[in-house]
């Protein structure tokens, strides 16, 4: 029975952490949930409106998905729910189906959540979590930076109280400029003051509270709950100053209800049109979520299982699709708050969901007069923390190719929109990976005097021989670089007319696939025609096992040497001493 429970815990992590749950853990989780709930209520509403959905949808997306993740996810502190980038991607994808806020638009958002969940679960079952590694960090960073700029720009319309639209920066800026004369002054005042206050809260409130004698941790948690003060003050201002009558747009009526039981509309044509956006949502959501989860897990020396995370996030999105929500993932800001507040287990997420549920049932009337400008300020402050202008400079100094990929992703996202940006990012990541894999690093090496070590002739003073050439290959040999290896060796042979022995030093070669084996066989035959013997040195066990299953070793003109030094010493003895090379 214990073995069965352990096996199930692999797919149901709740069976693992719930086994040792106690009163102390309960207290920590409840306190963390209370703090996250306070933060999440206005944030969920803001992100739903960013996605073009009714405000209550944000609350619904913060209930069932959190519970589903608590059952299937492996992170102890990851807080799942609506996030800015996924909200923008939802708006872009569903906006191609129907106008934002319409019944068809909401139906498309539900389908996106369901398809994204199904894709994530399928990837988890097939153990495809490694695919996220194909998105390089510079490309992901570039996409998130560009998305943050677009999101912040899109919210300026709510700060100004004017109309603006567009999926990319040029159109947004153009429509903002065209309508800026219609700016509503009370809305602008609320928006600017809320934004300034929230920026100050992030940086200035904690030092102020610590200066008054409050301990750093509670001071930090109070600072993170700052948006609640902005919500409360701006809402009271609207009520007592009758600002709605002066043109200030408010959230309005939010239904007091449990999350509805919804069913994603089955329309094959609609599903096909949303399949690619759902895939992009899945990949970006997973990369963002697992990055946050691994960062926080490392601080507590805990372990995240990427394949199970796929299942956990997939279950969360499936739950969203059946409970009136929209696509969700793990959020950085709320997860950090959850961690700092002392959450010990995913049960903190369950308690957060209960808190949001209570808010959806009883507190929504209090949000009727909440200015949309305040929600816009909340979004602007949140997403600008994602905009990173330091990383491009660092990457430029380190790798020009990575910098080019990052800047291309930023430019495509800013000028063409989120989906083209994601596609460009994925394409650039793959292209960069393939380009690098097709051009492995290789070095001509010689022996360091007085040692048995062999190093690059261009970097060290080493002993070489005109009749012996050693090429160290620093990557596995595959179909991607097989032709490159042939050309590289042909070039080196032409540069060394006295060559009699060529050694491939394979200390860094972990595999040789069928295509590469054919190339090595061709190299062996060509060298034989030129009276040059091909040797291998330091071949790893698994690679040697594979070679033994072929005819290559029987046709090899030279030998397979255990060590490079042994090969060099052995072949030196076969060459004829000359005045130019007295070492022999």
XYZ file of C-alpha atoms in Angstrom:
584
model
C 0.000 0.000 0.000
C 2.863 2.356 0.833
C 4.424 1.656 -2.575
C 1.099 2.450 -4.275
C 0.824 5.730 -2.370
C 4.394 6.660 -3.318
C 3.646 5.896 -6.963
C 0.483 7.974 -6.907
C 2.302 10.835 -5.172
C 4.456 11.141 -8.266
C 1.375 12.224 -10.221
C -0.589 13.616 -7.261
C 1.932 15.612 -5.197
C -0.839 16.481 -2.743
C -0.496 12.942 -1.346
C 3.076 13.772 -0.423
C 2.786 17.123 1.329
C -0.653 16.472 2.882
C 0.725 13.451 4.745
C 2.764 15.622 7.137
C 0.369 18.556 7.359
C 0.014 19.959 10.887
C -1.255 22.933 12.869
C 1.921 24.975 12.511
C 1.887 24.556 8.742
C -1.819 25.417 8.676
C -1.181 28.697 10.480
C 1.618 29.665 8.067
C -0.507 28.830 5.039
C -3.574 30.715 6.287
C -1.547 33.870 7.028
C 0.110 33.724 3.603
C -3.256 33.134 1.923
C -4.800 36.148 3.643
C -2.030 38.446 2.393
C -2.087 37.033 -1.154
C -5.890 37.271 -1.288
C -5.794 40.967 -0.410
C -3.280 41.520 -3.211
C -5.009 39.242 -5.695
C -8.529 40.713 -5.668
C -7.734 44.010 -7.454
C -4.989 42.359 -9.505
C -7.287 39.626 -10.841
C -9.912 42.181 -11.815
C -7.277 44.365 -13.495
C -5.821 41.491 -15.537
C -9.270 40.308 -16.639
C -10.040 43.775 -17.963
C -6.616 43.833 -19.644
C -7.664 40.614 -21.387
C -10.885 42.284 -22.589
C -13.038 40.229 -20.220
C -15.589 41.218 -17.559
C -13.953 41.890 -14.169
C -15.581 38.903 -12.456
C -13.802 36.555 -14.871
C -10.521 37.487 -13.188
C -11.937 36.396 -9.831
C -13.254 33.142 -11.303
C -9.834 32.442 -12.840
C -8.319 32.733 -9.348
C -10.434 30.048 -7.667
C -10.715 26.631 -9.337
C -7.333 26.864 -11.148
C -5.492 27.461 -7.864
C -7.132 24.407 -6.295
C -6.335 22.238 -9.328
C -2.688 23.287 -9.215
C -2.502 22.524 -5.493
C -3.482 18.923 -6.290
C -1.171 18.345 -9.261
C 1.646 20.931 -9.002
C 5.038 20.384 -7.382
C 5.868 23.906 -6.190
C 5.094 24.646 -2.564
C 4.642 28.390 -3.105
C 3.753 29.028 -6.761
C 0.592 31.146 -6.966
C -1.390 30.380 -10.116
C -3.838 32.797 -11.691
C -4.192 35.570 -14.289
C -0.933 37.281 -15.289
C -0.219 40.271 -17.491
C 1.513 38.638 -20.469
C -0.989 35.765 -20.733
C -3.852 38.257 -20.433
C -2.447 40.282 -23.329
C -1.986 37.126 -25.404
C -5.585 36.125 -24.648
C -6.828 39.538 -25.759
C -4.844 39.274 -28.996
C -5.971 35.720 -29.825
C -9.634 36.024 -28.836
C -9.822 39.520 -30.375
C -9.372 37.946 -33.809
C -12.544 35.934 -33.215
C -14.880 38.587 -31.825
C -14.931 42.058 -30.206
C -13.559 42.201 -26.653
C -16.195 41.559 -23.985
C -18.722 39.940 -26.330
C -20.181 36.488 -25.698
C -18.161 35.075 -28.612
C -15.000 36.639 -27.178
C -15.635 35.053 -23.769
C -16.296 31.705 -25.463
C -12.974 31.997 -27.310
C -11.186 32.705 -24.001
C -12.700 29.540 -22.508
C -11.567 27.520 -25.527
C -8.070 28.976 -25.216
C -7.938 27.876 -21.570
C -9.151 24.374 -22.441
C -6.804 23.912 -25.400
C -3.865 25.309 -23.453
C -4.643 22.948 -20.575
C -4.930 19.952 -22.896
C -1.625 20.820 -24.604
C 0.168 21.229 -21.275
C -1.166 17.936 -19.908
C -0.226 16.105 -23.112
C 3.283 17.550 -22.911
C 3.527 16.477 -19.277
C 2.347 12.924 -19.932
C 4.810 12.617 -22.832
C 7.569 14.145 -20.640
C 8.176 17.021 -23.019
C 9.109 19.587 -20.375
C 12.560 19.811 -21.923
C 11.037 21.535 -24.965
C 10.834 24.721 -22.944
C 14.640 24.751 -23.027
C 14.445 25.476 -26.746
C 13.400 29.011 -25.837
C 16.637 30.756 -24.950
C 16.659 33.094 -21.965
C 17.593 36.191 -24.029
C 14.618 35.565 -26.338
C 12.188 35.038 -23.435
C 13.558 38.122 -21.689
C 13.171 40.142 -24.886
C 9.597 38.977 -25.403
C 8.576 39.763 -21.812
C 10.242 43.193 -21.965
C 8.453 44.073 -25.205
C 5.143 42.727 -23.875
C 5.554 44.824 -20.728
C 6.038 47.954 -22.834
C 2.945 47.164 -24.933
C 0.831 46.446 -21.846
C 1.926 49.622 -20.069
C 1.257 51.684 -23.199
C -2.166 50.105 -23.670
C -3.150 51.154 -20.135
C -2.406 54.821 -20.768
C -5.849 55.139 -22.327
C -7.399 54.310 -18.950
C -5.070 56.719 -17.161
C -6.097 59.490 -19.579
C -9.743 58.468 -19.841
C -9.665 58.232 -23.640
C -10.110 55.574 -26.323
C -7.164 53.769 -27.905
C -6.656 50.398 -29.524
C -4.075 48.226 -31.225
C -2.077 45.024 -30.722
C 1.295 46.623 -31.415
C 3.092 49.745 -30.228
C 2.811 51.905 -33.389
C -0.983 51.617 -33.557
C -1.363 52.173 -29.808
C 0.774 55.306 -29.877
C -1.027 56.617 -32.955
C -4.523 56.206 -31.469
C -3.410 57.658 -28.139
C -2.043 60.727 -29.922
C -5.220 61.128 -31.969
C -7.475 61.119 -28.876
C -5.280 62.813 -26.278
C -7.276 66.037 -26.591
C -10.247 64.190 -25.041
C -8.346 63.524 -21.798
C -10.615 63.510 -18.734
C -8.933 65.595 -16.020
C -10.363 63.796 -12.920
C -9.409 60.451 -14.466
C -5.919 61.730 -15.214
C -5.471 62.941 -11.637
C -6.587 59.589 -10.212
C -4.407 57.672 -12.636
C -1.265 59.736 -12.074
C -1.630 59.826 -8.286
C -2.350 56.077 -8.131
C 0.650 55.283 -10.331
C 2.965 57.541 -8.332
C 1.704 56.109 -5.045
C 2.160 52.512 -6.190
C 5.677 53.197 -7.417
C 6.497 54.827 -4.088
C 4.971 51.922 -2.148
C 7.210 49.445 -3.978
C 10.407 51.294 -3.096
C 9.724 53.760 -0.272
C 7.132 52.330 2.117
C 9.236 49.487 3.491
C 12.199 51.716 4.500
C 9.736 54.162 6.050
C 8.053 51.448 8.120
C 11.403 49.991 9.158
C 12.463 53.505 10.187
C 9.444 53.635 12.494
C 10.604 50.421 14.157
C 8.640 47.760 12.273
C 10.485 44.524 11.540
C 11.667 44.151 7.885
C 9.469 41.163 7.020
C 6.078 42.601 8.081
C 7.136 45.945 6.590
C 7.786 44.206 3.269
C 4.427 42.417 3.344
C 2.552 45.640 4.139
C 4.336 47.350 1.237
C 3.277 44.570 -1.145
C -0.347 45.080 -0.047
C -0.103 48.761 -1.041
C -2.488 48.436 -4.009
C -5.340 47.868 -1.548
C -4.803 51.379 -0.155
C -4.881 52.824 -3.675
C -8.087 50.931 -4.402
C -9.762 52.044 -1.174
C -8.803 55.733 -1.410
C -9.636 56.125 -5.098
C -12.959 54.313 -4.667
C -13.928 56.588 -1.764
C -12.896 59.619 -3.822
C -15.220 58.572 -6.645
C -18.097 58.066 -4.222
C -17.771 61.238 -2.152
C -16.772 63.555 -5.010
C -19.304 62.043 -7.425
C -16.550 61.607 -9.992
C -18.478 59.066 -12.036
C -20.794 61.882 -13.078
C -17.693 63.813 -14.192
C -16.648 61.138 -16.648
C -14.488 58.884 -14.481
C -15.029 55.303 -15.646
C -15.585 52.756 -12.900
C -15.678 48.981 -12.741
C -19.429 48.943 -12.282
C -21.580 46.036 -11.229
C -19.731 42.776 -10.558
C -22.067 39.806 -10.095
C -22.133 38.284 -6.609
C -21.898 34.606 -7.444
C -19.957 31.398 -7.371
C -17.874 30.647 -10.448
C -20.313 29.356 -13.072
C -20.078 25.864 -14.474
C -19.081 26.480 -18.086
C -18.458 24.209 -21.044
C -16.004 25.215 -23.786
C -17.886 25.536 -27.054
C -17.027 22.716 -29.436
C -16.637 24.298 -32.853
C -13.974 22.545 -34.929
C -13.219 25.577 -37.097
C -12.919 27.801 -34.025
C -10.654 25.290 -32.288
C -8.420 25.103 -35.344
C -8.115 28.890 -35.509
C -7.175 29.028 -31.812
C -4.825 26.020 -31.789
C -1.630 27.934 -32.575
C -2.364 30.776 -30.096
C -3.144 28.129 -27.456
C 0.197 26.441 -28.131
C 2.023 29.752 -27.809
C 0.136 30.495 -24.589
C 1.127 27.089 -23.248
C 4.820 27.494 -24.011
C 5.135 31.062 -22.704
C 2.998 30.309 -19.639
C 5.033 27.220 -18.792
C 8.393 28.960 -19.247
C 7.313 31.891 -17.063
C 5.786 29.652 -14.402
C 8.571 27.082 -14.109
C 11.183 29.855 -13.956
C 9.417 31.413 -10.976
C 8.848 28.028 -9.328
C 12.484 26.940 -9.677
C 13.802 30.279 -8.411
C 11.679 30.127 -5.255
C 12.242 26.388 -4.733
C 16.012 26.909 -4.784
C 15.713 29.278 -1.822
C 14.240 26.467 0.289
C 16.284 23.680 -1.291
C 13.160 22.128 -2.734
C 12.754 20.403 -6.072
C 10.512 21.229 -9.005
C 9.570 18.494 -11.479
C 9.074 20.234 -14.865
C 7.024 17.413 -16.425
C 4.665 17.346 -13.435
C 4.499 21.142 -13.534
C 3.127 20.800 -17.060
C 0.356 18.578 -15.707
C -0.302 20.946 -12.797
C -0.589 24.003 -15.048
C -2.628 22.004 -17.546
C -5.083 20.984 -14.826
C -5.314 24.628 -13.703
C -6.222 25.766 -17.211
C -8.737 22.957 -17.690
C -10.313 24.001 -14.383
C -10.422 27.614 -15.623
C -12.242 26.567 -18.785
C -14.969 24.822 -16.784
C -15.380 27.580 -14.191
C -15.806 30.735 -16.254
C -12.125 31.711 -16.254
C -9.466 32.177 -18.916
C -5.829 31.021 -19.391
C -3.678 31.173 -16.264
C -0.125 30.460 -15.185
C 2.168 30.996 -12.221
C 2.621 34.702 -11.486
C 5.912 36.179 -10.318
C 4.612 38.953 -8.051
C 1.986 36.935 -6.191
C 4.296 33.918 -5.881
C 6.994 36.080 -4.291
C 4.415 37.513 -1.877
C 3.218 33.983 -1.101
C 6.814 32.934 -0.417
C 7.643 35.992 1.695
C 4.410 35.602 3.676
C 5.580 32.170 4.818
C 3.510 29.736 2.746
C 4.638 26.182 3.476
C 2.496 24.077 1.132
C 0.124 24.415 -1.850
C -2.686 24.485 0.721
C -1.961 28.216 0.966
C -3.264 28.418 -2.608
C -6.435 26.564 -1.614
C -7.026 29.029 1.227
C -6.382 31.890 -1.216
C -9.028 30.433 -3.530
C -11.461 30.328 -0.605
C -10.678 33.979 0.126
C -11.318 34.964 -3.500
C -14.532 32.934 -3.445
C -15.730 34.848 -0.378
C -14.870 38.104 -2.135
C -16.808 37.030 -5.237
C -19.843 36.199 -3.099
C -19.924 39.111 -0.682
C -17.441 41.901 -1.448
C -17.997 42.758 -5.100
C -20.573 45.533 -4.374
C -17.761 47.423 -2.613
C -15.860 47.510 -5.909
C -18.618 49.135 -7.965
C -17.028 52.616 -7.789
C -13.434 51.424 -8.217
C -11.906 53.651 -10.943
C -10.563 51.793 -13.953
C -7.676 54.279 -13.885
C -6.551 52.766 -10.557
C -6.603 49.279 -12.037
C -4.606 50.584 -14.994
C -2.053 52.045 -12.576
C -1.824 48.655 -10.849
C -1.089 46.971 -14.168
C 1.445 49.602 -15.279
C 3.435 49.356 -12.054
C 3.334 45.544 -12.162
C 4.413 45.129 -15.784
C 7.115 47.785 -15.758
C 8.958 45.587 -13.272
C 9.164 43.063 -16.127
C 10.807 45.561 -18.474
C 14.539 44.922 -18.335
C 16.935 47.336 -20.025
C 20.050 46.042 -18.236
C 20.058 42.527 -19.677
C 20.489 43.627 -23.330
C 23.682 45.482 -22.414
C 25.022 42.490 -20.511
C 24.158 40.074 -23.304
C 25.669 42.375 -25.951
C 28.987 42.281 -24.124
C 28.829 38.497 -23.755
C 27.280 37.192 -26.980
C 26.488 39.210 -30.094
C 24.337 36.419 -31.571
C 22.166 36.178 -28.430
C 21.862 39.963 -28.397
C 20.722 39.957 -32.025
C 18.074 37.320 -31.270
C 16.868 39.253 -28.230
C 16.609 42.578 -30.070
C 14.869 40.952 -33.028
C 12.286 39.473 -30.646
C 11.746 42.862 -28.991
C 11.356 44.683 -32.315
C 8.986 42.103 -33.815
C 6.837 42.065 -30.671
C 6.690 45.851 -30.428
C 5.956 46.487 -34.100
C 3.843 43.473 -35.055
C 2.243 42.273 -31.833
C 2.483 39.507 -29.266
C 1.816 36.414 -31.390
C 4.327 37.319 -34.123
C 6.756 38.132 -31.327
C 6.346 34.697 -29.747
C 6.681 32.967 -33.114
C 9.749 35.057 -33.912
C 11.220 34.250 -30.508
C 10.674 30.504 -30.874
C 11.997 30.552 -34.450
C 15.067 32.563 -33.467
C 15.768 30.300 -30.491
C 15.619 27.206 -32.677
C 17.629 28.829 -35.463
C 20.306 29.934 -33.004
C 20.449 26.464 -31.466
C 20.703 24.764 -34.851
C 23.343 27.220 -36.069
C 25.497 26.608 -33.015
C 24.974 22.832 -33.156
C 26.003 22.810 -36.825
C 29.275 24.589 -36.040
C 30.761 22.826 -32.994
C 33.904 24.095 -31.395
C 36.986 22.178 -32.429
C 40.628 22.823 -31.668
C 44.029 21.672 -32.878
C 45.772 20.551 -29.690
C 49.289 19.732 -28.564
C 50.895 18.475 -25.393
C 51.795 20.960 -22.667
C 55.531 20.472 -21.910
C 56.224 18.330 -18.861
C 52.604 17.112 -18.590
C 50.161 14.690 -20.168
C 47.643 17.463 -20.851
C 46.693 18.584 -24.353
C 45.580 22.133 -25.032
C 44.683 24.425 -27.935
C 47.769 25.381 -29.943
C 46.422 28.919 -30.317
C 46.163 29.459 -26.565
C 49.146 27.598 -25.109
C 52.788 26.799 -25.784
C 52.585 23.111 -26.666
C 54.543 20.276 -28.270
C 53.350 19.197 -31.723
C 54.671 17.066 -34.568
C 54.347 17.818 -38.307
C 53.358 14.196 -38.986
C 50.696 14.033 -36.237
C 47.613 16.233 -36.021
C 45.166 16.025 -33.108
C 41.722 17.600 -33.442
C 39.673 17.853 -30.271
C 35.922 17.859 -30.998
C 34.014 19.585 -28.180
C 30.468 18.420 -28.955
C 28.588 15.286 -29.889
C 28.660 14.414 -33.577
C 25.226 14.534 -35.214
C 23.619 15.026 -38.591
C 23.747 18.779 -37.916
C 27.542 19.001 -37.823
C 28.650 15.912 -39.753
C 29.295 17.772 -43.008
C 31.052 20.559 -41.129
C 33.443 17.993 -39.626
C 34.272 16.598 -43.062
C 35.036 20.069 -44.418
C 37.066 21.054 -41.352
C 39.255 17.955 -41.558
C 39.760 18.388 -45.324
C 40.891 21.951 -44.693
C 43.337 20.884 -41.970
C 44.772 18.076 -44.095
C 45.457 20.562 -46.888
C 47.278 22.820 -44.410
C 49.542 19.982 -43.168
C 51.283 18.393 -46.179
C 53.556 16.174 -44.003
C 50.655 14.609 -42.156
C 50.714 10.849 -41.560
C 48.401 10.446 -38.551
C 45.196 12.293 -37.659
C 43.752 11.784 -34.189
C 40.187 12.718 -33.296
C 40.249 13.424 -29.566
C 36.725 12.442 -28.428
C 36.809 13.339 -24.725
C 33.824 15.709 -25.166
C 31.881 13.557 -27.644
C 28.881 12.004 -25.884
C 27.261 10.486 -28.972
C 27.809 9.823 -32.664
C 24.568 9.413 -34.611
C 24.150 7.452 -37.864
C 24.721 10.463 -40.115
C 27.877 11.442 -38.265
C 29.106 7.833 -38.388
C 28.771 7.879 -42.174
C 30.814 11.085 -42.262
C 33.527 9.610 -40.024
C 33.623 6.536 -42.278
C 33.987 8.808 -45.324
C 36.779 10.723 -43.562
C 38.541 7.435 -42.834
C 38.398 6.378 -46.510
C 39.584 9.757 -47.814
C 42.491 9.864 -45.396
C 43.404 6.308 -46.384
C 43.538 7.396 -50.024
C 45.980 10.112 -48.960
C 48.141 7.654 -46.968
C 46.986 9.150 -43.659
C 45.815 6.976 -40.766
C 42.779 7.994 -38.718
C 42.891 7.385 -34.956
C 40.456 7.982 -32.113
C 41.378 8.756 -28.520
C 39.513 8.997 -25.207
C 36.293 7.537 -26.638
C 33.571 7.292 -24.000
C 32.028 3.925 -23.155
C 28.555 4.460 -24.634
C 30.077 5.855 -27.838
C 32.438 2.878 -28.065
C 29.541 0.481 -27.554
C 27.724 2.094 -30.482
C 30.817 1.949 -32.710
C 31.259 -1.751 -31.954
C 27.808 -2.377 -33.393
C 28.990 -0.997 -36.750
C 31.688 -2.005 -39.240
C 33.649 1.183 -38.634
C 36.201 -0.249 -36.186
C 37.072 -3.048 -38.644
C 37.720 -0.496 -41.390
C 39.524 2.062 -39.220
C 43.034 2.577 -40.607
C 44.464 3.575 -37.241
C 43.697 2.622 -33.628
C 41.409 3.571 -30.784
C 43.632 4.842 -27.960
C 42.674 4.905 -24.303
C 44.242 8.326 -23.728
C 45.445 11.158 -25.922
C 48.899 11.083 -24.337
C 49.201 7.365 -25.068
C 48.236 8.024 -28.701
C 50.747 10.855 -29.066
C 53.591 8.883 -27.487
C 52.796 5.772 -29.529
C 52.632 7.594 -32.844
C 55.767 9.642 -32.140
C 57.655 6.372 -32.070
C 56.453 5.531 -35.582
C 57.725 8.750 -37.176
C 61.258 9.333 -38.466
C 63.308 11.936 -36.496
C 64.270 15.080 -38.352
C 66.389 18.085 -37.496
C 63.263 20.230 -37.377
C 61.669 17.858 -34.893
C 64.357 16.586 -32.486
C 61.701 15.670 -29.903
C 61.461 12.215 -31.429
